[in-house]
CSV table of C-alpha atoms in Angstrom, one decimal:
chain,number,residue,atom,x,y,z
A,12,PHE,CA,92.1,91.6,-4.0
A,13,PHE,CA,93.1,93.4,-0.8
A,14,VAL,CA,96.4,91.6,-0.3
A,15,GLU,CA,97.4,92.1,-4.0
A,16,SER,CA,96.8,95.8,-3.8
A,17,LEU,CA,98.6,96.2,-0.4
A,18,GLU,CA,102.1,97.5,-0.9
A,19,LEU,CA,104.3,96.9,2.2
A,20,ASP,CA,107.7,98.3,3.0
A,21,TYR,CA,109.4,95.3,4.4
A,22,HIS,CA,112.1,95.6,7.0
A,23,TYR,CA,114.8,93.0,6.2
A,24,LEU,CA,116.2,91.2,9.2
A,25,HIS,CA,119.7,89.8,9.4
A,26,HIS,CA,122.0,88.8,12.2
A,27,PRO,CA,125.7,87.8,11.9
A,28,LEU,CA,124.7,84.4,13.3
A,29,ASP,CA,122.6,83.8,10.2
A,30,ASP,CA,125.7,83.7,8.1
A,31,LEU,CA,127.3,81.0,10.3
A,32,ILE,CA,124.3,78.7,10.1
A,33,PRO,CA,124.4,76.6,6.9
A,34,PHE,CA,121.4,75.7,4.9
A,35,HIS,CA,120.5,72.0,5.2
A,36,GLU,CA,117.6,70.3,3.6
A,37,LEU,CA,117.4,67.7,6.4
A,38,ALA,CA,115.9,70.5,8.5
A,39,PHE,CA,112.8,70.1,6.3
A,40,ILE,CA,111.8,67.0,8.4
A,41,PRO,CA,111.4,68.7,11.7
A,42,TYR,CA,110.1,71.8,10.0
A,43,ALA,CA,107.2,69.8,8.4
A,44,SER,CA,106.7,67.9,11.7
A,45,TRP,CA,105.5,71.2,13.2
A,46,PHE,CA,101.9,70.5,11.9
A,47,ILE,CA,102.0,67.0,13.5
A,48,TYR,CA,103.4,68.4,16.8
A,49,ILE,CA,100.7,71.0,17.1
A,50,SER,CA,97.9,68.5,16.2
A,51,PHE,CA,99.3,66.0,18.6
A,52,THR,CA,99.5,68.5,21.4
A,53,LEU,CA,95.8,69.5,20.8
A,54,LEU,CA,94.7,65.9,20.7
A,55,VAL,CA,96.6,65.1,23.9
A,56,PHE,CA,94.8,68.0,25.6
A,57,ALA,CA,91.4,67.1,24.2
A,58,HIS,CA,91.9,63.6,25.7
A,59,LEU,CA,93.9,64.0,28.8
A,60,ASP,CA,93.1,67.5,30.0
A,61,PRO,CA,89.8,68.6,28.3
A,62,ASP,CA,89.3,71.6,30.6
A,63,LYS,CA,92.5,73.1,29.3
A,64,TYR,CA,91.9,72.3,25.7
A,65,LEU,CA,90.0,75.5,24.7
A,66,PRO,CA,92.3,77.8,26.7
A,67,LEU,CA,95.3,76.2,25.0
A,68,LEU,CA,93.7,76.5,21.6
A,69,ALA,CA,93.1,80.2,22.3
A,70,LEU,CA,96.7,80.6,23.5
A,71,ILE,CA,98.1,79.0,20.4
A,72,PHE,CA,95.9,80.6,17.7
A,73,GLY,CA,95.4,83.8,19.6
A,74,GLY,CA,99.2,84.2,19.9
A,75,MET,CA,99.7,83.3,16.2
A,76,THR,CA,97.2,86.0,15.3
A,77,ILE,CA,98.9,88.6,17.4
A,78,CYS,CA,102.2,87.7,15.7
A,79,LEU,CA,100.4,88.3,12.4
A,80,PHE,CA,99.2,91.7,13.7
A,81,ILE,CA,102.7,92.6,14.6
A,82,ASN,CA,103.7,91.9,11.0
A,83,ILE,CA,101.0,94.2,9.8
A,84,LEU,CA,102.4,97.0,12.0
A,85,TYR,CA,106.0,96.1,11.3
A,86,PRO,CA,106.3,94.0,8.1
A,87,THR,CA,109.5,92.0,8.1
A,88,ALA,CA,111.3,89.8,5.6
A,89,VAL,CA,114.5,87.8,5.3
A,90,ASN,CA,116.8,87.4,2.3
A,91,LEU,CA,118.7,84.3,3.5
A,92,ARG,CA,117.6,81.6,1.1
A,93,PRO,CA,120.3,80.2,-1.1
A,94,GLU,CA,119.7,81.0,-4.8
A,95,VAL,CA,120.8,77.5,-5.7
A,96,LEU,CA,120.3,74.7,-3.3
A,97,PRO,CA,123.6,72.9,-2.6
A,98,ARG,CA,122.3,69.3,-3.3
A,99,ASP,CA,119.6,67.7,-5.4
A,100,ASN,CA,117.4,65.2,-3.6
A,101,ILE,CA,113.8,64.6,-2.5
A,102,LEU,CA,114.2,66.9,0.5
A,103,THR,CA,115.6,69.8,-1.6
A,104,ASP,CA,112.7,69.2,-4.0
A,105,MET,CA,110.4,69.7,-1.0
A,106,VAL,CA,112.2,72.8,0.1
A,107,ARG,CA,111.8,74.2,-3.4
A,108,GLN,CA,108.1,73.7,-3.1
A,109,LEU,CA,108.1,75.3,0.3
A,110,HIS,CA,109.8,78.3,-1.1
A,111,VAL,CA,107.1,78.6,-3.7
A,112,ILE,CA,104.2,78.5,-1.2
A,113,ASP,CA,105.9,80.2,1.8
A,114,THR,CA,107.5,83.5,1.0
A,115,PRO,CA,110.2,84.8,3.4
A,116,THR,CA,108.0,87.7,4.5
A,117,ASN,CA,106.1,88.4,7.7
A,118,VAL,CA,108.7,86.4,9.6
A,119,CYS,CA,109.2,88.2,13.0
A,120,PRO,CA,108.2,87.0,15.5
A,121,SER,CA,108.3,83.4,14.1
A,122,ILE,CA,105.0,81.7,14.3
A,123,HIS,CA,106.7,78.4,14.0
A,124,ALA,CA,108.8,79.1,17.1
A,125,TYR,CA,105.9,80.6,19.0
A,126,ALA,CA,103.5,77.7,18.6
A,127,THR,CA,106.2,75.1,19.1
A,128,ILE,CA,107.4,76.5,22.4
A,129,ILE,CA,103.8,77.0,23.6
A,130,CYS,CA,103.0,73.3,22.7
A,131,HIS,CA,106.1,72.1,24.6
A,132,LEU,CA,105.4,74.2,27.7
A,133,ALA,CA,101.8,73.0,27.6
A,134,LEU,CA,102.8,69.3,27.3
A,135,THR,CA,105.0,69.7,30.4
A,136,GLN,CA,102.0,70.7,32.4
A,137,ILE,CA,99.9,67.6,32.0
A,138,SER,CA,100.4,65.6,35.2
A,139,SER,CA,100.1,62.2,33.6
A,140,LEU,CA,102.9,63.1,31.1
A,141,ARG,CA,105.2,64.4,33.9
A,142,LYS,CA,105.5,60.8,35.0
A,143,LYS,CA,106.8,59.8,31.6
A,144,PRO,CA,110.2,61.4,31.2
A,145,VAL,CA,110.7,59.8,27.7
A,146,LEU,CA,107.8,61.8,26.4
A,147,GLN,CA,109.1,65.0,28.0
A,148,VAL,CA,112.5,64.4,26.4
A,149,VAL,CA,110.9,63.7,23.0
A,150,SER,CA,108.8,66.8,23.3
A,151,TRP,CA,111.9,68.9,24.2
A,152,LEU,CA,113.9,67.4,21.3
A,153,LEU,CA,111.0,68.1,18.9
A,154,CYS,CA,110.7,71.7,20.2
A,155,ILE,CA,114.4,72.3,19.8
A,156,SER,CA,114.7,70.7,16.3
A,157,ILE,CA,111.6,72.5,15.0
A,158,CYS,CA,112.9,75.8,16.2
A,159,LEU,CA,116.3,75.2,14.7
A,160,SER,CA,114.9,74.0,11.5
A,161,ILE,CA,113.5,77.4,10.6
A,162,VAL,CA,117.0,78.9,10.6
A,163,PHE,CA,118.7,75.9,8.9
A,164,LEU,CA,116.1,76.1,6.1
A,165,LYS,CA,116.8,79.9,5.9
A,166,GLN,CA,113.1,80.6,6.3
A,167,HIS,CA,113.9,82.8,9.3
A,168,SER,CA,116.7,84.8,10.9
A,169,VAL,CA,117.8,84.0,14.4
A,170,ILE,CA,116.1,87.4,15.2
A,171,ASP,CA,112.7,85.9,14.3
A,172,LEU,CA,113.4,82.8,16.4
A,173,PHE,CA,114.4,84.9,19.4
A,174,TRP,CA,111.3,87.1,19.2
A,175,GLY,CA,109.1,84.1,18.6
A,176,ALA,CA,110.5,82.6,21.8
A,177,VAL,CA,110.1,85.8,23.8
A,178,VAL,CA,106.5,86.2,22.7
A,179,ALA,CA,105.8,82.5,23.6
A,180,VAL,CA,107.3,82.8,27.1
A,181,LEU,CA,105.6,86.1,27.7
A,182,PHE,CA,102.2,84.8,26.7
A,183,TRP,CA,102.8,81.6,28.5
A,184,PHE,CA,103.4,83.4,31.8
A,185,ILE,CA,100.3,85.6,31.2
A,186,PHE,CA,98.3,82.5,30.4
A,187,ARG,CA,99.5,80.7,33.5
A,188,TYR,CA,98.9,83.8,35.7
A,189,PHE,CA,95.2,84.0,34.6
A,190,ASP,CA,94.8,80.3,34.7
A,191,ASN,CA,96.1,80.1,38.3
A,192,LYS,CA,94.0,83.1,39.2
A,193,SER,CA,90.8,81.5,37.8
A,194,SER,CA,91.6,78.2,39.5
A,195,ASN,CA,92.1,79.9,42.9
A,196,THR,CA,88.8,81.8,42.4
A,197,VAL,CA,86.9,78.5,41.6
A,198,ALA,CA,88.6,76.8,44.6
A,199,LYS,CA,87.3,79.5,47.0
C-alpha cells in the first residue's frame, strides 16, 4: 500500500560512457552469480573466520540499507535498456524476466557493486586465503565481471557503478578502522 501510493520524482542518470557500452546478454551470467558470490563469502567467513562473520554481515547488509536510504532521499533511475533485445536466446529470455522483476529505479549507488566490492575486500583479508593466489584471482575476476555486468545489462549507469564503489571503499575503510581499534583495545 505505502509503496504504491508513494510518488517519487526520479533523477535520471546518464553518462556518455553509457552510450559506448553495448548491451550483451552474456553479462547475465556474472550478474546472477552475485547471489552465489555473496553467499559464498558469508559461508567462508562463517567457517574460516567466525569472529568476523557478524561484523561482515552488518557491513554488507548495513551498507546496502544505507544505499537504499540514499535512494529514498535522492531517487534515481536509468533509461538505458534497449527496447528490443538484439538477439533471441535463453539469456535474453532471462534478461527479459529480470527487466520484469527489477525496475531500473533506485540505482545509485549500485547495491550490486557495493556488496560485490565489500565481499572481495573481505575475502582478501582471510589469512588462509591469502596463501591461495588462485582464489584471490578468481575473487578479483568475479568482482570485476559482476561490476561490469550491471552496465552491460543496462541495469545501471557507470555513475551508479562509480558511487557504489566509492561507498564500498569508504565503508570498508571505516569498518577496518573500527575493527583495528577494537582489536587493539582487546589486545591491551
